[in-house]
JSON list of C-alpha atoms in Angstrom, two decimals:
[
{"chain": "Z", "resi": 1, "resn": "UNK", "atom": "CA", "xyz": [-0.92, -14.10, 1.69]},
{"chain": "Z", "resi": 2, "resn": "UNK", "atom": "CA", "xyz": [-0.33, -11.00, -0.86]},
{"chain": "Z", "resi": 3, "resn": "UNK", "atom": "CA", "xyz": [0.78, -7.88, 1.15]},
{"chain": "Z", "resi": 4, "resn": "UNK", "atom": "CA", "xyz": [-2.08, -4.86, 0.85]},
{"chain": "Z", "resi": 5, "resn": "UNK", "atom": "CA", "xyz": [-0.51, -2.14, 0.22]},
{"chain": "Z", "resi": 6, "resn": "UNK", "atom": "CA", "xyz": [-2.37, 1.46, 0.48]},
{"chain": "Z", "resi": 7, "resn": "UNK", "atom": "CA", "xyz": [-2.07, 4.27, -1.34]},
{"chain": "Z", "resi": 8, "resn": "UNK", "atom": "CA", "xyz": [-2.66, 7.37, -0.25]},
{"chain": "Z", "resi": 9, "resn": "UNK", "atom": "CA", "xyz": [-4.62, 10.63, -1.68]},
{"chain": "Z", "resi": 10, "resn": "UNK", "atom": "CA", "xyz": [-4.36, 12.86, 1.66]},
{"chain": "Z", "resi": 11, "resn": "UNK", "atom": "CA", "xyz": [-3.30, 11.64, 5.14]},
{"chain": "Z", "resi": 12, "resn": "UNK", "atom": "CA", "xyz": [-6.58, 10.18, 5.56]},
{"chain": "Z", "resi": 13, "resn": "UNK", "atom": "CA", "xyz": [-8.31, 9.08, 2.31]},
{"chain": "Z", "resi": 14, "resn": "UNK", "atom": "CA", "xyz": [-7.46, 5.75, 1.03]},
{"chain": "Z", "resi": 15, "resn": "UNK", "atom": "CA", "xyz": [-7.48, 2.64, -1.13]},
{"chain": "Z", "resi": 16, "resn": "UNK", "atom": "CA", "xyz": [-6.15, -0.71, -2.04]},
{"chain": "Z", "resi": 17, "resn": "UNK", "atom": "CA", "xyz": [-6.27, -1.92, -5.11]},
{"chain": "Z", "resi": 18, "resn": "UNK", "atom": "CA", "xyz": [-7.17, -5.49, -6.30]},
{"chain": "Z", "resi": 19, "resn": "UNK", "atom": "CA", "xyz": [-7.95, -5.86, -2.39]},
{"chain": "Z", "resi": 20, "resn": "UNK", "atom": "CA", "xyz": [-10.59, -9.23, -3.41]},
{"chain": "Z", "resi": 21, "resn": "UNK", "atom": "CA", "xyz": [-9.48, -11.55, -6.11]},
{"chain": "Z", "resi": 22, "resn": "UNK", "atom": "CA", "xyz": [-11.49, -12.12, -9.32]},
{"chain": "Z", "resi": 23, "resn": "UNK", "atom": "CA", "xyz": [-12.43, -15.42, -7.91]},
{"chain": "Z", "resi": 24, "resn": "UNK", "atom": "CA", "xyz": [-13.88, -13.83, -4.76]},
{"chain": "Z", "resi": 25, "resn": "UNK", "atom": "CA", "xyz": [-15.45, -11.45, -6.59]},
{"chain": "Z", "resi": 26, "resn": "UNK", "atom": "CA", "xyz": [-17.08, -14.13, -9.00]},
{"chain": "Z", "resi": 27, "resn": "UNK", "atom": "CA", "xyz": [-18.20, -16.10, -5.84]},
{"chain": "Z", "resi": 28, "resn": "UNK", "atom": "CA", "xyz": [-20.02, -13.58, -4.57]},
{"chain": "Z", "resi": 29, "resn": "UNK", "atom": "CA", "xyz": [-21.71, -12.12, -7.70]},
{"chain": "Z", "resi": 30, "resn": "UNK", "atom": "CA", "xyz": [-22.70, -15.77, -8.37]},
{"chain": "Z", "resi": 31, "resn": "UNK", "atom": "CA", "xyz": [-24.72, -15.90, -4.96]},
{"chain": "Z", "resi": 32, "resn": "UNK", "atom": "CA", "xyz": [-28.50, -15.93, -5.99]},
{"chain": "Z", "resi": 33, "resn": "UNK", "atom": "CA", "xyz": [-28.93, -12.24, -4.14]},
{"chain": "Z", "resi": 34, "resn": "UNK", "atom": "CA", "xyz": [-32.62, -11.11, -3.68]},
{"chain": "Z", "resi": 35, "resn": "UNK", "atom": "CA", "xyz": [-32.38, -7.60, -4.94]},
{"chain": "Z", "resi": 36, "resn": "UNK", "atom": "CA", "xyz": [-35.06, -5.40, -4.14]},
{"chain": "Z", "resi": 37, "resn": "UNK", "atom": "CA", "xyz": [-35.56, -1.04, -4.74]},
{"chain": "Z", "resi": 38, "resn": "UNK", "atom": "CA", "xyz": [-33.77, 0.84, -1.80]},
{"chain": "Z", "resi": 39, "resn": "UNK", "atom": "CA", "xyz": [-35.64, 3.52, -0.42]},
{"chain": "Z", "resi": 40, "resn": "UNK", "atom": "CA", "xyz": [-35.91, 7.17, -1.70]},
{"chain": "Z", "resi": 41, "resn": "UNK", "atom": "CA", "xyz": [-34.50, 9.59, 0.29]},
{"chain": "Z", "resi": 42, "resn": "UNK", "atom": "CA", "xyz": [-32.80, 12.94, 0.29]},
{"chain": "Z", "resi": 43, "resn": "UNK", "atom": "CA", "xyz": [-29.85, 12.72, -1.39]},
{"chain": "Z", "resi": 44, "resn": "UNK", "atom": "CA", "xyz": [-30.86, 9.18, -2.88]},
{"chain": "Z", "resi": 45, "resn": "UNK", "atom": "CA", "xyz": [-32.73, 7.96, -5.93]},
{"chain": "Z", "resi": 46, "resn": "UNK", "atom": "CA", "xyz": [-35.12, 5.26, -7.25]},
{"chain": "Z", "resi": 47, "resn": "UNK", "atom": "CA", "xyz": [-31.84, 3.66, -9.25]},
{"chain": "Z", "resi": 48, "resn": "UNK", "atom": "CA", "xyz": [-30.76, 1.98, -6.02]},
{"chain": "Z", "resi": 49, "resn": "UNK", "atom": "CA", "xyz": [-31.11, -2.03, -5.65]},
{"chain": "Z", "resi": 50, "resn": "UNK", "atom": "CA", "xyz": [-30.12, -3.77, -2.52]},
{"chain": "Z", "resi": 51, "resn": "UNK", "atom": "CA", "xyz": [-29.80, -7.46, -1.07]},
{"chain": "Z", "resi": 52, "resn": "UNK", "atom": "CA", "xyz": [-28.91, -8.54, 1.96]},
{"chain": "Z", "resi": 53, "resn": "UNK", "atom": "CA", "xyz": [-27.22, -11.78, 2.30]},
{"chain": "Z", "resi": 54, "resn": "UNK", "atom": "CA", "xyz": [-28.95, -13.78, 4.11]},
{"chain": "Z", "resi": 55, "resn": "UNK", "atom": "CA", "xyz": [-27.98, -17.38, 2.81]},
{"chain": "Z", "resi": 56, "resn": "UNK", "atom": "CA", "xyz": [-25.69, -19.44, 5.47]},
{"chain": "Z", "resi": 57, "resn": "UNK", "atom": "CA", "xyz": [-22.87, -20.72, 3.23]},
{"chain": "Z", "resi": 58, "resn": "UNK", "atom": "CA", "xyz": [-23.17, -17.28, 1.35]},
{"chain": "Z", "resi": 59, "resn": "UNK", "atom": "CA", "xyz": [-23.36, -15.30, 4.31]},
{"chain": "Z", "resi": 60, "resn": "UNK", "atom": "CA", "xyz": [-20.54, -17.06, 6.51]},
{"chain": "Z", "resi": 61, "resn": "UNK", "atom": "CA", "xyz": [-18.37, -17.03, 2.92]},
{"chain": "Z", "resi": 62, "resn": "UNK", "atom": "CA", "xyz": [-18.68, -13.09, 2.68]},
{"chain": "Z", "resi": 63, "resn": "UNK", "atom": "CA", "xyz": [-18.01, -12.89, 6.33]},
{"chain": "Z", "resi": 64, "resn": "UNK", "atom": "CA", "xyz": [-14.94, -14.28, 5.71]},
{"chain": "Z", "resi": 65, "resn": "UNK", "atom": "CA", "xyz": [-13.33, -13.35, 2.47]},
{"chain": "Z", "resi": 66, "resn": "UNK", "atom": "CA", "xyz": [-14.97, -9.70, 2.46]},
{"chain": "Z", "resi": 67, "resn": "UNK", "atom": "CA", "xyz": [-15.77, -8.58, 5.85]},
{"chain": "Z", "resi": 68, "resn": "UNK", "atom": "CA", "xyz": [-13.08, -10.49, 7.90]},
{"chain": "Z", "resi": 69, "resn": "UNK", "atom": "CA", "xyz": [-10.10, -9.28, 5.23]},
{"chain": "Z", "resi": 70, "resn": "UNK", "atom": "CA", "xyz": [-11.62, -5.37, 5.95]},
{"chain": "Z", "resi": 71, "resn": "UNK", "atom": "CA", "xyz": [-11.35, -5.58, 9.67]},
{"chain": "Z", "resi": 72, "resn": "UNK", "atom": "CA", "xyz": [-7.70, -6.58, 9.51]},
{"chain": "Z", "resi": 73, "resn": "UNK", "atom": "CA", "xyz": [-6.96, -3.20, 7.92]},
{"chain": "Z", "resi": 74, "resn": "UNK", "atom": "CA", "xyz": [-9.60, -1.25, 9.65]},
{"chain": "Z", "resi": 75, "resn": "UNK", "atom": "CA", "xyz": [-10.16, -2.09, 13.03]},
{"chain": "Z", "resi": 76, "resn": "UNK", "atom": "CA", "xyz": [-7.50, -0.90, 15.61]},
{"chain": "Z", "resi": 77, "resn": "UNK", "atom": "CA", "xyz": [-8.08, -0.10, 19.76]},
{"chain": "Z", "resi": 78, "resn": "UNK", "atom": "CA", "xyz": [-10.40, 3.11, 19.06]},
{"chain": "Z", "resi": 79, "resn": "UNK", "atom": "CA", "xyz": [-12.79, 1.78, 16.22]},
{"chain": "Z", "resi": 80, "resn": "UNK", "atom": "CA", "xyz": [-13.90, -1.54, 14.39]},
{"chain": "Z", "resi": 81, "resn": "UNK", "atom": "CA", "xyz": [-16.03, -2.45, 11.48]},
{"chain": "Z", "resi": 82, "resn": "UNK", "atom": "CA", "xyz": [-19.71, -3.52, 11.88]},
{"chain": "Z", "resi": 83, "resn": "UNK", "atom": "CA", "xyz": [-20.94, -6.34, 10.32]},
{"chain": "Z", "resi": 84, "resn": "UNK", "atom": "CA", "xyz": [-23.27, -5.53, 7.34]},
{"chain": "Z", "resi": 85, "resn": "UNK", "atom": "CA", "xyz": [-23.79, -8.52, 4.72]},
{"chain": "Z", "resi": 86, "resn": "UNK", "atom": "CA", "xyz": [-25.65, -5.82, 2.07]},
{"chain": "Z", "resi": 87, "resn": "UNK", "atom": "CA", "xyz": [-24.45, -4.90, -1.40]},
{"chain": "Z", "resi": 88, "resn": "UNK", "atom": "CA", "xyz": [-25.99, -2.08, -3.45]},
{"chain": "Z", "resi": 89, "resn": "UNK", "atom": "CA", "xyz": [-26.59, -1.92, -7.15]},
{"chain": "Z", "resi": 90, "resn": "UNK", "atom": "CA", "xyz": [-26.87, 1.36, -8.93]},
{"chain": "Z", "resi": 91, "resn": "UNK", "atom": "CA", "xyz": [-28.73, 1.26, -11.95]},
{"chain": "Z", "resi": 92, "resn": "UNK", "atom": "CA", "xyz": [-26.90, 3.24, -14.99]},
{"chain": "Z", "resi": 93, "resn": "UNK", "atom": "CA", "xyz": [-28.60, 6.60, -15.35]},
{"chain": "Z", "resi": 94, "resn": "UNK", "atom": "CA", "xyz": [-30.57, 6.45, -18.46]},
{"chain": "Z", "resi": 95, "resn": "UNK", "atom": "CA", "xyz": [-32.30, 3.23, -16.62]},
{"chain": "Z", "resi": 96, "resn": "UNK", "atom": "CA", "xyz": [-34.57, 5.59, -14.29]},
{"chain": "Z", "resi": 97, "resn": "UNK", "atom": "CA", "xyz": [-33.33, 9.22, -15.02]},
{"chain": "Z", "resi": 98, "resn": "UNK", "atom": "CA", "xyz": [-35.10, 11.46, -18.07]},
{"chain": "Z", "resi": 99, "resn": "UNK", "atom": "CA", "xyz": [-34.79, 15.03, -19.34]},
{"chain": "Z", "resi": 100, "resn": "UNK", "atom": "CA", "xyz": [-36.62, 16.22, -15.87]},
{"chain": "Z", "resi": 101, "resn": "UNK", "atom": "CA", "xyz": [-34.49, 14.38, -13.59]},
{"chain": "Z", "resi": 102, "resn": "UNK", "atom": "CA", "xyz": [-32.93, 16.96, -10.71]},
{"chain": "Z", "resi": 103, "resn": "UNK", "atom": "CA", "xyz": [-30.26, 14.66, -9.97]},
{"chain": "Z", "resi": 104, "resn": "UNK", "atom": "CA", "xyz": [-27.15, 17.20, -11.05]},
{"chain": "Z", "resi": 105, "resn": "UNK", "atom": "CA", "xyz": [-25.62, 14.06, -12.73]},
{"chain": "Z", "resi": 106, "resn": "UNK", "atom": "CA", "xyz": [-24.95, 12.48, -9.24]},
{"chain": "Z", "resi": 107, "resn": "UNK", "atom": "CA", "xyz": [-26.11, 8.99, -7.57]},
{"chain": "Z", "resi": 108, "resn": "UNK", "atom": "CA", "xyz": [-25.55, 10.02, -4.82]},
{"chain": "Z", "resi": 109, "resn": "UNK", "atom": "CA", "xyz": [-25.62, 13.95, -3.90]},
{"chain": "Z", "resi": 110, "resn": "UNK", "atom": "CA", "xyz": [-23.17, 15.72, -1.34]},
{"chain": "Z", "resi": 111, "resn": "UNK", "atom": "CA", "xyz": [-23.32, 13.96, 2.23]},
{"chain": "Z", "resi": 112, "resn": "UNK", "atom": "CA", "xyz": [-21.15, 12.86, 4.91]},
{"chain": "Z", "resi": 113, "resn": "UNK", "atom": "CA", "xyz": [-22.12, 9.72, 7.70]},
{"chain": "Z", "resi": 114, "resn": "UNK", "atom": "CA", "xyz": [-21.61, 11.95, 11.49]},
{"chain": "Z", "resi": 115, "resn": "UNK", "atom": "CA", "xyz": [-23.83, 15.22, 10.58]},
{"chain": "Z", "resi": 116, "resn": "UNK", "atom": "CA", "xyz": [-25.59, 16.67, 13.28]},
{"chain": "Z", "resi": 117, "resn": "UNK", "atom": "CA", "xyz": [-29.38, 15.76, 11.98]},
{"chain": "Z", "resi": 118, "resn": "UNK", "atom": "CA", "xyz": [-27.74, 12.13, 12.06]},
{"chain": "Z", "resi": 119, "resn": "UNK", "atom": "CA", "xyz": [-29.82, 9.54, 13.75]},
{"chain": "Z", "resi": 120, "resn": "UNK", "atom": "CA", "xyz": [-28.17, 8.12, 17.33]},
{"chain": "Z", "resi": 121, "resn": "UNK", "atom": "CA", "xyz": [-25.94, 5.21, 15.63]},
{"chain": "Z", "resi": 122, "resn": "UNK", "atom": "CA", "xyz": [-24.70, 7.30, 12.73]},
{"chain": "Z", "resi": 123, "resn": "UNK", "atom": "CA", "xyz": [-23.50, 10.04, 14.62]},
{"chain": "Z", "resi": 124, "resn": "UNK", "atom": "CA", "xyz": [-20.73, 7.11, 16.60]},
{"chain": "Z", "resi": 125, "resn": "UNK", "atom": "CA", "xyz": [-19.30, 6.75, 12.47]},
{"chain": "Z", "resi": 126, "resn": "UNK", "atom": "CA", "xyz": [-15.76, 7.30, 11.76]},
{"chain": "Z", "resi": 127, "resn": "UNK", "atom": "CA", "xyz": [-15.00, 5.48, 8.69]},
{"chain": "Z", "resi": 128, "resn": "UNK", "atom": "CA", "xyz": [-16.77, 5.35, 5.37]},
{"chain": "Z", "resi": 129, "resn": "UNK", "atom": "CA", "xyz": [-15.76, 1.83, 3.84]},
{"chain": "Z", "resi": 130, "resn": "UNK", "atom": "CA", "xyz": [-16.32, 1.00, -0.19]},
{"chain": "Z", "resi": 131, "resn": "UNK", "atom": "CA", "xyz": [-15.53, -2.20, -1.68]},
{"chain": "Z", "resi": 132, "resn": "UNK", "atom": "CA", "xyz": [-16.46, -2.43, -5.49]},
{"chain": "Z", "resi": 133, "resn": "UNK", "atom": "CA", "xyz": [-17.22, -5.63, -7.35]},
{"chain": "Z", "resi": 134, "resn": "UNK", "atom": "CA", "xyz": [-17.21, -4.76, -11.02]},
{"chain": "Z", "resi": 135, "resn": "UNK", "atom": "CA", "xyz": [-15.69, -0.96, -13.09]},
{"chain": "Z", "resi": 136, "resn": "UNK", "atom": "CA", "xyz": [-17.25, -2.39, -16.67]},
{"chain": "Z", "resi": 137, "resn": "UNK", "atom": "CA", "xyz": [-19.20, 1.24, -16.72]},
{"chain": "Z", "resi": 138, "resn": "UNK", "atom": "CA", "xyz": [-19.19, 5.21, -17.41]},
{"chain": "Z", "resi": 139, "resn": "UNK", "atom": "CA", "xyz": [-19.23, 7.60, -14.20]},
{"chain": "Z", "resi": 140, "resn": "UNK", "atom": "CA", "xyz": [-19.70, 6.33, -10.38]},
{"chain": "Z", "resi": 141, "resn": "UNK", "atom": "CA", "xyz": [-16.52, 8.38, -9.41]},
{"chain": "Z", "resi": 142, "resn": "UNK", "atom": "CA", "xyz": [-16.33, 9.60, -6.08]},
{"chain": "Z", "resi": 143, "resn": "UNK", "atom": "CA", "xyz": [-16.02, 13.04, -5.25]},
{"chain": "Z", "resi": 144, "resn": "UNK", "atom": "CA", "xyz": [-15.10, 15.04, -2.36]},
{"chain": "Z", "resi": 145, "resn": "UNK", "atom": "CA", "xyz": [-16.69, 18.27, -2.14]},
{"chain": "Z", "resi": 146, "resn": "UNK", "atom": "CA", "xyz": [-13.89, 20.19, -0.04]},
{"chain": "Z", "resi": 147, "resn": "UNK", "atom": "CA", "xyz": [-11.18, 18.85, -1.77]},
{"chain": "Z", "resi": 148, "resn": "UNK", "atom": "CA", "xyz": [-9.42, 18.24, -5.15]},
{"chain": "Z", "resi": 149, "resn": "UNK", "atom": "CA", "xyz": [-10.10, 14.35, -5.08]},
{"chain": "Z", "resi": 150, "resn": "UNK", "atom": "CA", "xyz": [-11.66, 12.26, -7.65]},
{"chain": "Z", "resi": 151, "resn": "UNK", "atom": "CA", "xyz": [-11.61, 8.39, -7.33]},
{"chain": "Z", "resi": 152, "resn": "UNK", "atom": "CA", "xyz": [-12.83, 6.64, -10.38]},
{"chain": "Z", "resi": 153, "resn": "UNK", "atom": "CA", "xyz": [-13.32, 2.74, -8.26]},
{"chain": "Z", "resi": 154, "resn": "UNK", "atom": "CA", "xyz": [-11.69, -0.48, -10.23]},
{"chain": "Z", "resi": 155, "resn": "UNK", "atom": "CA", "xyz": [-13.27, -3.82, -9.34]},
{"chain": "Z", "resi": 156, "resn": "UNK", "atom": "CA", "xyz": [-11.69, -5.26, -6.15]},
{"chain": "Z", "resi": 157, "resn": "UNK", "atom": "CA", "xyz": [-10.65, -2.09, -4.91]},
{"chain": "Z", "resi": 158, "resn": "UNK", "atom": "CA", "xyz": [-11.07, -0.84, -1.64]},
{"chain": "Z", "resi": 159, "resn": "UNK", "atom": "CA", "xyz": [-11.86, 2.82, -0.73]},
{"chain": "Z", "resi": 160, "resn": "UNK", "atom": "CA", "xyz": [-11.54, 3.93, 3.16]},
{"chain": "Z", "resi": 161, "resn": "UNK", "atom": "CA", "xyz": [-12.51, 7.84, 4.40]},
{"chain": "Z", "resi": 162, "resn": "UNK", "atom": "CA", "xyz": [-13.38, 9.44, 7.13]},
{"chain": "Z", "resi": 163, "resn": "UNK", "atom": "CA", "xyz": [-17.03, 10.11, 8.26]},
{"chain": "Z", "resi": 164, "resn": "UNK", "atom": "CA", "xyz": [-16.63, 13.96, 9.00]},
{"chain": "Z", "resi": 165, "resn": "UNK", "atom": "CA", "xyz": [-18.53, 16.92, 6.97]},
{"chain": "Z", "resi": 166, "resn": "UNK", "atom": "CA", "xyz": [-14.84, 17.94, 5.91]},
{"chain": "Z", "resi": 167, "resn": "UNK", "atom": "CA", "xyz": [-15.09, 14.42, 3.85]},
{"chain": "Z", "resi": 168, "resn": "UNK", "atom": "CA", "xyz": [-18.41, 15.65, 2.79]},
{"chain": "Z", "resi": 169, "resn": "UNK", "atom": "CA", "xyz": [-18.28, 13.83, -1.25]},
{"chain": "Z", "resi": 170, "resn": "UNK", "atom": "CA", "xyz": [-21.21, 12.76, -3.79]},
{"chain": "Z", "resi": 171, "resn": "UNK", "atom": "CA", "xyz": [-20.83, 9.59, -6.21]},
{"chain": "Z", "resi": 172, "resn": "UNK", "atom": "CA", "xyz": [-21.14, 10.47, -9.73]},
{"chain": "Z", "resi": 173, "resn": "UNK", "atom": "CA", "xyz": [-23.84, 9.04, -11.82]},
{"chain": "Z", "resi": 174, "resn": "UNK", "atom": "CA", "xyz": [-23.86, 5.40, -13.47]},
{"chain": "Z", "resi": 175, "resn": "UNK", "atom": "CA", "xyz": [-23.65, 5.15, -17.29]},
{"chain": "Z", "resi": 176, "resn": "UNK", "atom": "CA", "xyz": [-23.72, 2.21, -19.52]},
{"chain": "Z", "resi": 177, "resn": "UNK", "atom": "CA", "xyz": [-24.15, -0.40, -16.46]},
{"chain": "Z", "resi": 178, "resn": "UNK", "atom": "CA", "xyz": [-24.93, -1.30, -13.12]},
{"chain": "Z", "resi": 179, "resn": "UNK", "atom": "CA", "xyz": [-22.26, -0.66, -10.63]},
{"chain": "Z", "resi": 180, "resn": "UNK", "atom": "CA", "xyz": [-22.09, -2.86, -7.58]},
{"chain": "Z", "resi": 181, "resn": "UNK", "atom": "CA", "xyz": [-20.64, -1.87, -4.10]},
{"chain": "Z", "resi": 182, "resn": "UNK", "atom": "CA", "xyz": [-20.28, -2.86, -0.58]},
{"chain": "Z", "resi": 183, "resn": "UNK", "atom": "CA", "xyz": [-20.55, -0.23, 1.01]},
{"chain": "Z", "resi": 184, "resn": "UNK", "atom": "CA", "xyz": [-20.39, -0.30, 5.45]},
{"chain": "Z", "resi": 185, "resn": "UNK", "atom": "CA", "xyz": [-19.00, 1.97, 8.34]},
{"chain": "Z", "resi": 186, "resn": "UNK", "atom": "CA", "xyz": [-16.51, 1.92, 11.05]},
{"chain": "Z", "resi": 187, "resn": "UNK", "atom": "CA", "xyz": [-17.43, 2.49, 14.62]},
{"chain": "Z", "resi": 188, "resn": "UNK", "atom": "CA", "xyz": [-15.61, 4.34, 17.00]},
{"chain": "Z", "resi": 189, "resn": "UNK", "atom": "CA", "xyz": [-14.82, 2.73, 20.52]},
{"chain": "Z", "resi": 190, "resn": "UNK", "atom": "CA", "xyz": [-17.46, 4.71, 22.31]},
{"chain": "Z", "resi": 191, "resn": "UNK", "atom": "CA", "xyz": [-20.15, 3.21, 19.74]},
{"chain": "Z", "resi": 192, "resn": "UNK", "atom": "CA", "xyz": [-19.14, -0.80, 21.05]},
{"chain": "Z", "resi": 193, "resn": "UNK", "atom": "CA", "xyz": [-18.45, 0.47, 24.79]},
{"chain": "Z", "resi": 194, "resn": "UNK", "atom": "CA", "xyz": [-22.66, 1.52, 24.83]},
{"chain": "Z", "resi": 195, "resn": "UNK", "atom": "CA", "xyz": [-23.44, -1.83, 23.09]},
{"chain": "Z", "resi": 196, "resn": "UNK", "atom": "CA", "xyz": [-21.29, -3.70, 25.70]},
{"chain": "Z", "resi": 197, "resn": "UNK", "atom": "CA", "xyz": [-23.04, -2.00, 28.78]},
{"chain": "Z", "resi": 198, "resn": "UNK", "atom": "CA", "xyz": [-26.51, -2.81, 26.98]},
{"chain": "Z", "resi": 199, "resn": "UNK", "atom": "CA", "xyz": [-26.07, -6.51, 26.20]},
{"chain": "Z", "resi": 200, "resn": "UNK", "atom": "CA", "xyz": [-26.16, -5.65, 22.43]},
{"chain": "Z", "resi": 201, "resn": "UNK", "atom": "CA", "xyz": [-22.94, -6.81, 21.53]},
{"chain": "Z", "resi": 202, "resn": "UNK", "atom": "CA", "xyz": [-23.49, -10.74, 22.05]},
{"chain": "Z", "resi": 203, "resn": "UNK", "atom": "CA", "xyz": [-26.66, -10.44, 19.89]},
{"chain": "Z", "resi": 204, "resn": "UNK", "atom": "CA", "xyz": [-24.82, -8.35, 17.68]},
{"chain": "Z", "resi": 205, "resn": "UNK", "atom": "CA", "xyz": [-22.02, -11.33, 17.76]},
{"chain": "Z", "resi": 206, "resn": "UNK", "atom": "CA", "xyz": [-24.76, -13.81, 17.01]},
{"chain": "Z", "resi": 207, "resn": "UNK", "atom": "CA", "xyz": [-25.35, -12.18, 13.29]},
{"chain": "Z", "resi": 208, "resn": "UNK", "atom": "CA", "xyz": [-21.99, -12.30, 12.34]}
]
């Protein structure tokens, strides 16, 4: 097994290149997905796709390659990863976005996971976790509002931040083609200690 090594942008901001193989990646963009239009929120736009994997062999493959590989450089006493088999697809802008669109040339506007208007499960976030599958467009950087860090993703790499408003950071928008991410959150301690004393975390074990 190749050693991941990370590299570093601040103490706590984060990536690994070529973190999936090609063949990985090909496996899973292979999988007959059923994509349907994310919601519209604030901060969000109608150029969002997702699919959940819901498929047996699919699902228990990208447990394994994708979400298993994450947790052995995420997880540690205080915090793990939650299991979330969904990928997003952002359409490139000129797809859904004309001369009156207020999108400030962002995906993805400013936001953090933890803010205080957060609902109950959010606000337990520590990580923000991004795993991209293809780089074969213009824009989709990320940006971090509060500091002077700009990640332009490659396929197979893998981006790791924390959840806090000082990480606050917007995704630029999608030119030329879709871009398609995995994106999921770590959990602090606290978060799996509630599900533990509620009897969650063996139906939460029964998903995975």
């Amino acid at each position: 097994m190749k050693k991941l090594e990370k590299v570093y942008l601040e103490e706590n901001i984060w990536y690994i290149e070529n973190f999936i193989s090609n063949e990985e990646i090909e496996k899973v963009l292979s999988m007959r997905l059923p994509w349907k239009e994310d919601y519209t929120g604030e901060g969000y736009h109608s150029n969002r796709l997702t699919a959940v994997i819901t498929d047996t062999e699919d699902g228990k493959y990208f447990t394994k390659t994708i979400q298993d590989k994450i947790r052995e450089v995420v997880d540690n006493e205080g915090q793990s990863l939650k299991h979330r088999n969904m990928l997003t697809k952002h359409l490139p802008v000129d797809d859904y976005c004309k001369s009156n669109c207020n999108c400030d040339g962002f995906d993805l506007s400013w936001h953090y996971e933890n803010h205080p208007q957060c609902d109950y499960e959010s606000r337990w976030i520590t990580l923000g976790v991004c795993l991209y599958f293809n780089d074969d467009y213009d824009g989709g950087e990320i940006v971090f509002q509060h500091k002077p860090i700009e990640i332009k993703p490659k396929r197979g790499m893998l981006i790791v931040f924390p959840a806090t408003e000082e990480y606050s950071h917007g995704v630029r928008s999608t030119k030329g083609k879709e871009r398609i991410v995995f994106a999921t959150f770590v959990y602090s301690k606290a978060y799996w200690d509630i599900l533990h004393r509620s009897g969650w975390v063996d139906m939460y074990k029964q998903m995975v």
